[in-house]
mmCIF file of C-alpha atoms in Angstrom:
data_model
loop_
_atom_site.group_PDB
_atom_site.id
_atom_site.type_symbol
_atom_site.label_atom_id
_atom_site.label_comp_id
_atom_site.label_asym_id
_atom_site.label_seq_id
_atom_site.Cartn_x
_atom_site.Cartn_y
_atom_site.Cartn_z
ATOM 1 C CA GLN A 1 -5.077 12.810 11.106
ATOM 2 C CA VAL A 2 -3.480 9.484 12.008
ATOM 3 C CA GLN A 3 0.299 9.676 12.240
ATOM 4 C CA LEU A 4 2.541 6.624 12.020
ATOM 5 C CA VAL A 5 6.102 6.897 13.303
ATOM 6 C CA GLN A 6 8.420 4.091 12.330
ATOM 7 C CA SER A 7 11.654 2.951 13.928
ATOM 8 C CA GLY A 8 14.109 0.132 13.497
ATOM 9 C CA GLY A 9 15.612 -0.842 10.192
ATOM 10 C CA GLY A 10 19.209 -0.684 9.095
ATOM 11 C CA LEU A 11 21.852 -3.017 7.748
ATOM 12 C CA VAL A 12 21.833 -6.713 8.637
ATOM 13 C CA LYS A 13 23.685 -9.764 7.334
ATOM 14 C CA PRO A 14 21.882 -12.568 5.509
ATOM 15 C CA GLY A 15 20.350 -14.949 8.013
ATOM 16 C CA GLY A 16 20.124 -12.226 10.626
ATOM 17 C CA SER A 17 17.156 -10.698 12.385
ATOM 18 C CA LEU A 18 15.667 -7.246 12.708
ATOM 19 C CA ARG A 19 12.624 -5.732 14.359
ATOM 20 C CA LEU A 20 10.616 -2.821 13.033
ATOM 21 C CA SER A 21 8.279 -0.744 15.169
ATOM 22 C CA CYS A 22 5.430 1.567 14.342
ATOM 23 C CA ALA A 23 3.787 3.956 16.800
ATOM 24 C CA ALA A 24 0.395 5.416 15.972
ATOM 25 C CA SER A 25 -1.133 8.685 17.160
ATOM 26 C CA GLY A 26 -3.479 11.497 16.118
ATOM 27 C CA PHE A 27 -6.706 9.571 16.054
ATOM 28 C CA THR A 28 -9.911 11.467 15.442
ATOM 29 C CA SER A 29 -12.041 11.838 18.539
ATOM 30 C CA GLY A 30 -13.967 8.653 19.191
ATOM 31 C CA PHE A 31 -11.541 6.414 17.336
ATOM 32 C CA THR A 32 -8.574 4.488 18.631
ATOM 33 C CA PHE A 33 -5.727 2.358 17.335
ATOM 34 C CA SER A 34 -7.864 -0.734 17.832
ATOM 35 C CA ASP A 35 -10.301 0.548 15.187
ATOM 36 C CA TYR A 36 -7.654 0.028 12.488
ATOM 37 C CA ASP A 37 -6.287 -3.036 10.798
ATOM 38 C CA MET A 38 -2.548 -2.638 10.391
ATOM 39 C CA ASN A 39 -0.357 -3.701 7.519
ATOM 40 C CA TRP A 40 3.264 -3.900 6.466
ATOM 41 C CA ILE A 41 4.034 -3.097 2.852
ATOM 42 C CA ARG A 42 7.503 -3.020 1.338
ATOM 43 C CA GLN A 43 9.181 -1.643 -1.752
ATOM 44 C CA ALA A 44 12.481 -2.968 -3.010
ATOM 45 C CA PRO A 45 14.807 -0.364 -4.543
ATOM 46 C CA GLY A 46 13.417 0.759 -7.892
ATOM 47 C CA LYS A 47 10.556 -1.738 -7.689
ATOM 48 C CA GLY A 48 6.841 -1.724 -7.019
ATOM 49 C CA LEU A 49 4.822 -2.098 -3.850
ATOM 50 C CA GLU A 50 4.498 -5.491 -2.177
ATOM 51 C CA TRP A 51 2.016 -6.142 0.625
ATOM 52 C CA ILE A 52 3.543 -8.542 3.156
ATOM 53 C CA SER A 53 1.235 -8.700 6.186
ATOM 54 C CA LYS A 54 -2.046 -7.615 7.744
ATOM 55 C CA ILE A 55 -3.110 -7.889 11.373
ATOM 56 C CA THR A 56 -6.730 -7.331 12.236
ATOM 57 C CA LEU A 57 -8.192 -4.998 14.837
ATOM 58 C CA SER A 58 -7.697 -7.145 17.918
ATOM 59 C CA GLY A 59 -4.732 -9.062 16.564
ATOM 60 C CA GLY A 60 -6.832 -12.176 16.317
ATOM 61 C CA THR A 61 -6.143 -12.789 12.644
ATOM 62 C CA ILE A 62 -2.877 -12.273 10.794
ATOM 63 C CA TYR A 63 -2.244 -12.729 7.099
ATOM 64 C CA TYR A 64 1.180 -13.082 5.480
ATOM 65 C CA ALA A 65 2.424 -13.010 1.926
ATOM 66 C CA ASP A 66 4.035 -16.253 0.852
ATOM 67 C CA SER A 67 7.375 -14.475 0.458
ATOM 68 C CA VAL A 68 7.665 -13.875 4.222
ATOM 69 C CA LYS A 69 5.470 -16.552 5.783
ATOM 70 C CA GLY A 70 7.359 -18.523 8.409
ATOM 71 C CA ARG A 71 10.119 -15.912 8.693
ATOM 72 C CA PHE A 72 8.299 -12.731 9.662
ATOM 73 C CA THR A 73 5.965 -12.248 12.633
ATOM 74 C CA VAL A 74 3.589 -9.345 13.129
ATOM 75 C CA SER A 75 2.108 -8.305 16.450
ATOM 76 C CA ARG A 76 0.315 -5.334 17.910
ATOM 77 C CA ASP A 77 -0.224 -3.815 21.336
ATOM 78 C CA ASN A 78 -3.447 -1.825 21.318
ATOM 79 C CA ALA A 79 -2.781 -0.454 24.802
ATOM 80 C CA LYS A 80 0.444 1.117 23.517
ATOM 81 C CA ASN A 81 -0.821 1.966 20.016
ATOM 82 C CA SER A 82 2.057 0.037 18.538
ATOM 83 C CA LEU A 83 2.761 -2.422 15.750
ATOM 84 C CA LEU A 84 5.796 -4.686 15.454
ATOM 85 C CA LEU A 85 7.375 -6.636 12.625
ATOM 86 C CA GLN A 86 9.904 -9.262 13.698
ATOM 87 C CA MET A 87 11.975 -10.353 10.718
ATOM 88 C CA ASN A 88 14.092 -13.503 10.999
ATOM 89 C CA ASN A 89 16.300 -15.384 8.571
ATOM 90 C CA LEU A 90 16.601 -12.313 6.393
ATOM 91 C CA ARG A 91 17.601 -12.639 2.762
ATOM 92 C CA ALA A 92 19.091 -10.228 0.254
ATOM 93 C CA GLU A 93 15.700 -10.045 -1.478
ATOM 94 C CA ASP A 94 14.162 -8.653 1.714
ATOM 95 C CA THR A 95 16.082 -5.426 1.109
ATOM 96 C CA ALA A 96 13.412 -2.751 0.821
ATOM 97 C CA VAL A 97 11.731 0.253 2.344
ATOM 98 C CA TYR A 98 9.140 -1.048 4.775
ATOM 99 C CA TYR A 99 5.954 0.927 5.323
ATOM 100 C CA CYS A 100 3.627 0.691 8.299
ATOM 101 C CA VAL A 101 0.110 1.225 6.958
ATOM 102 C CA ALA A 102 -3.307 1.580 8.603
ATOM 103 C CA ASP A 103 -6.665 0.754 7.125
ATOM 104 C CA PHE A 104 -9.985 1.504 8.779
ATOM 105 C CA ASP A 105 -11.107 -2.118 8.616
ATOM 106 C CA ARG A 106 -11.491 -1.733 4.853
ATOM 107 C CA ASP A 107 -9.866 -3.125 1.731
ATOM 108 C CA TYR A 108 -7.680 -0.089 1.038
ATOM 109 C CA PHE A 109 -4.950 1.782 2.849
ATOM 110 C CA ASP A 110 -5.804 5.055 4.508
ATOM 111 C CA TYR A 111 -2.605 6.083 6.283
ATOM 112 C CA TRP A 112 1.038 5.348 5.511
ATOM 113 C CA GLY A 113 4.124 5.767 7.643
ATOM 114 C CA PRO A 114 7.214 7.399 6.116
ATOM 115 C CA GLY A 115 8.952 4.063 5.586
ATOM 116 C CA THR A 116 12.179 2.660 6.958
ATOM 117 C CA LEU A 117 14.984 1.078 4.965
ATOM 118 C CA VAL A 118 16.093 -2.482 5.631
ATOM 119 C CA SER A 119 19.264 -3.583 3.853
ATOM 120 C CA VAL A 120 20.342 -7.210 3.899
ATOM 121 C CA SER A 121 23.915 -7.622 2.776
ATOM 122 C CA SER A 122 27.111 -9.332 3.821
ATOM 123 C CA SER B 1 -5.103 -15.174 -7.510
ATOM 124 C CA TYR B 2 -4.936 -11.697 -9.000
ATOM 125 C CA VAL B 3 -2.116 -10.469 -11.216
ATOM 126 C CA LEU B 4 -2.736 -6.796 -11.920
ATOM 127 C CA THR B 5 -1.039 -5.545 -15.061
ATOM 128 C CA GLN B 6 -0.413 -1.854 -15.660
ATOM 129 C CA PRO B 7 1.432 -0.109 -18.486
ATOM 130 C CA PRO B 8 4.978 0.692 -17.336
ATOM 131 C CA SER B 9 4.747 4.299 -18.417
ATOM 132 C CA VAL B 10 2.360 6.967 -19.628
ATOM 133 C CA SER B 11 3.453 10.332 -20.983
ATOM 134 C CA VAL B 12 1.122 13.283 -21.181
ATOM 135 C CA ALA B 13 1.359 16.998 -21.916
ATOM 136 C CA PRO B 14 0.191 19.508 -19.311
ATOM 137 C CA GLY B 15 -3.511 20.153 -19.552
ATOM 138 C CA GLN B 16 -4.204 16.882 -21.311
ATOM 139 C CA THR B 17 -5.740 13.689 -19.934
ATOM 140 C CA ALA B 18 -3.823 10.681 -18.642
ATOM 141 C CA ARG B 19 -5.446 7.276 -18.462
ATOM 142 C CA ILE B 20 -3.868 4.387 -16.587
ATOM 143 C CA THR B 21 -5.281 0.897 -16.884
ATOM 144 C CA CYS B 22 -5.165 -1.987 -14.459
ATOM 145 C CA MET B 23 -5.904 -5.245 -16.214
ATOM 146 C CA GLU B 24 -7.036 -8.605 -14.870
ATOM 147 C CA ASN B 25 -9.657 -11.066 -15.912
ATOM 148 C CA ASN B 26 -13.019 -10.015 -14.458
ATOM 149 C CA ILE B 27 -11.507 -7.251 -12.304
ATOM 150 C CA GLY B 28 -14.863 -5.493 -12.592
ATOM 151 C CA SER B 29 -16.241 -7.920 -10.033
ATOM 152 C CA THR B 30 -14.107 -6.476 -7.229
ATOM 153 C CA SER B 31 -13.264 -3.063 -5.841
ATOM 154 C CA VAL B 32 -10.113 -1.370 -7.101
ATOM 155 C CA HIS B 33 -8.130 1.292 -5.308
ATOM 156 C CA TRP B 34 -5.424 3.632 -6.624
ATOM 157 C CA TYR B 35 -2.348 5.210 -5.046
ATOM 158 C CA GLN B 36 -0.025 8.001 -6.133
ATOM 159 C CA GLN B 37 3.630 7.799 -5.113
ATOM 160 C CA ARG B 38 5.783 10.812 -5.779
ATOM 161 C CA LEU B 39 9.538 10.320 -5.893
ATOM 162 C CA GLY B 40 10.965 9.570 -2.468
ATOM 163 C CA GLN B 41 7.605 9.709 -0.711
ATOM 164 C CA ALA B 42 5.117 7.245 0.726
ATOM 165 C CA PRO B 43 2.096 6.407 -1.421
ATOM 166 C CA VAL B 44 -1.120 8.371 -1.077
ATOM 167 C CA LEU B 45 -4.613 7.030 -1.703
ATOM 168 C CA VAL B 46 -6.239 8.909 -4.611
ATOM 169 C CA ILE B 47 -9.215 6.668 -5.486
ATOM 170 C CA HIS B 48 -10.957 3.970 -3.461
ATOM 171 C CA ASP B 49 -13.754 1.582 -4.299
ATOM 172 C CA ASP B 50 -13.336 2.085 -8.050
ATOM 173 C CA SER B 51 -14.335 5.742 -8.235
ATOM 174 C CA ASP B 52 -14.504 7.434 -4.818
ATOM 175 C CA ARG B 53 -12.117 10.259 -4.025
ATOM 176 C CA PRO B 54 -10.801 10.714 -0.492
ATOM 177 C CA SER B 55 -11.064 14.136 1.047
ATOM 178 C CA GLY B 56 -8.420 16.467 -0.329
ATOM 179 C CA ILE B 57 -7.926 14.704 -3.654
ATOM 180 C CA PRO B 58 -8.686 16.990 -6.622
ATOM 181 C CA GLU B 59 -11.732 16.294 -8.783
ATOM 182 C CA ARG B 60 -9.318 15.902 -11.691
ATOM 183 C CA PHE B 61 -8.738 12.349 -10.427
ATOM 184 C CA SER B 62 -11.432 9.845 -11.326
ATOM 185 C CA GLY B 63 -11.780 6.100 -11.635
ATOM 186 C CA SER B 64 -13.847 3.433 -13.308
ATOM 187 C CA ASN B 65 -13.930 -0.345 -13.273
ATOM 188 C CA SER B 66 -15.692 -2.732 -15.624
ATOM 189 C CA GLY B 67 -15.067 -6.050 -17.277
ATOM 190 C CA ASN B 68 -11.356 -6.809 -17.411
ATOM 191 C CA ALA B 69 -10.024 -3.304 -16.786
ATOM 192 C CA ALA B 70 -10.010 -0.642 -14.128
ATOM 193 C CA THR B 71 -8.948 2.837 -15.181
ATOM 194 C CA LEU B 72 -7.550 5.838 -13.341
ATOM 195 C CA THR B 73 -8.105 9.074 -15.254
ATOM 196 C CA ILE B 74 -6.244 12.269 -14.508
ATOM 197 C CA SER B 75 -7.803 15.252 -16.257
ATOM 198 C CA ARG B 76 -6.070 18.573 -16.909
ATOM 199 C CA VAL B 77 -2.746 17.075 -15.941
ATOM 200 C CA GLU B 78 -0.347 19.259 -13.972
ATOM 201 C CA ALA B 79 3.386 18.979 -13.398
ATOM 202 C CA GLY B 80 2.688 17.899 -9.816
ATOM 203 C CA ASP B 81 0.886 14.796 -11.058
ATOM 204 C CA GLU B 82 4.180 13.297 -12.183
ATOM 205 C CA ALA B 83 4.498 10.164 -10.057
ATOM 206 C CA ASP B 84 4.141 6.408 -9.962
ATOM 207 C CA TYR B 85 0.591 5.100 -9.744
ATOM 208 C CA TYR B 86 -0.483 1.701 -8.398
ATOM 209 C CA CYS B 87 -3.793 -0.105 -8.446
ATOM 210 C CA GLN B 88 -4.680 -2.469 -5.590
ATOM 211 C CA VAL B 89 -7.313 -5.046 -4.686
ATOM 212 C CA TRP B 90 -8.094 -7.363 -1.813
ATOM 213 C CA ASP B 91 -8.040 -10.921 -3.094
ATOM 214 C CA THR B 92 -10.720 -12.817 -1.205
ATOM 215 C CA THR B 93 -9.548 -16.193 -2.481
ATOM 216 C CA THR B 94 -6.110 -15.813 -0.894
ATOM 217 C CA ASP B 95 -6.824 -13.194 1.800
ATOM 218 C CA HIS B 96 -3.975 -11.156 0.351
ATOM 219 C CA HIS B 97 -3.757 -7.565 -0.799
ATOM 220 C CA VAL B 98 -2.399 -7.325 -4.334
ATOM 221 C CA PHE B 99 -0.793 -4.328 -6.020
ATOM 222 C CA GLY B 100 -0.544 -3.664 -9.692
ATOM 223 C CA THR B 101 2.812 -3.495 -11.434
ATOM 224 C CA GLY B 102 2.824 0.288 -11.328
ATOM 225 C CA THR B 103 2.779 3.038 -13.951
ATOM 226 C CA LYS B 104 5.148 5.958 -14.156
ATOM 227 C CA VAL B 105 3.361 9.089 -15.339
ATOM 228 C CA THR B 106 5.616 11.627 -16.998
ATOM 229 C CA VAL B 107 4.401 15.148 -17.658
ATOM 230 C CA LEU B 108 6.056 16.398 -20.817
#
């Protein structure tokens, strides 16, 4: 069973930056981190789910939601089984629980991290 | 691009059937996936590719997708089914994942 451990998050002022990390482990024999597309999905307090980014297996293609494009950057290190989300120029509306999510190169999400809270406030 | 509309809430008595719709024009032409999110927890995949259940999901959960509506059906509802439910698709025109607006299921 794939396990996703998230770190980072916290309180930041508007215009500030924050970096979230996600470490993956527990892959079934024969599979590795590089077999999974990785995503970031967020959920504002009391609101629904919002997909914000997807990075493909090798990191060669990255997709961003319009709400974060140009401000957020996603990267992965397959040798370290890790995923990063660099968030710059943060806004109050970026306040949310951020989930690291793996999909087995498919159109749905197989494994979710526990989420980490990002609060943007002065 | 897709805008997936779900009813905000569905209430159902234990043992009865809950049906949650996910509406969009011609949604039947794409695959729809469903997630359950209990209070304070991360979402869990309950149906993928319209009607397939992942390992460990009870047979009481089923899905269908045709025309302008996808439907998640929960049969013989239990107290533990009380949660928020979201539909989701991959939009090939925008290369974006899209979630539905979410439905809160309350077990009476």
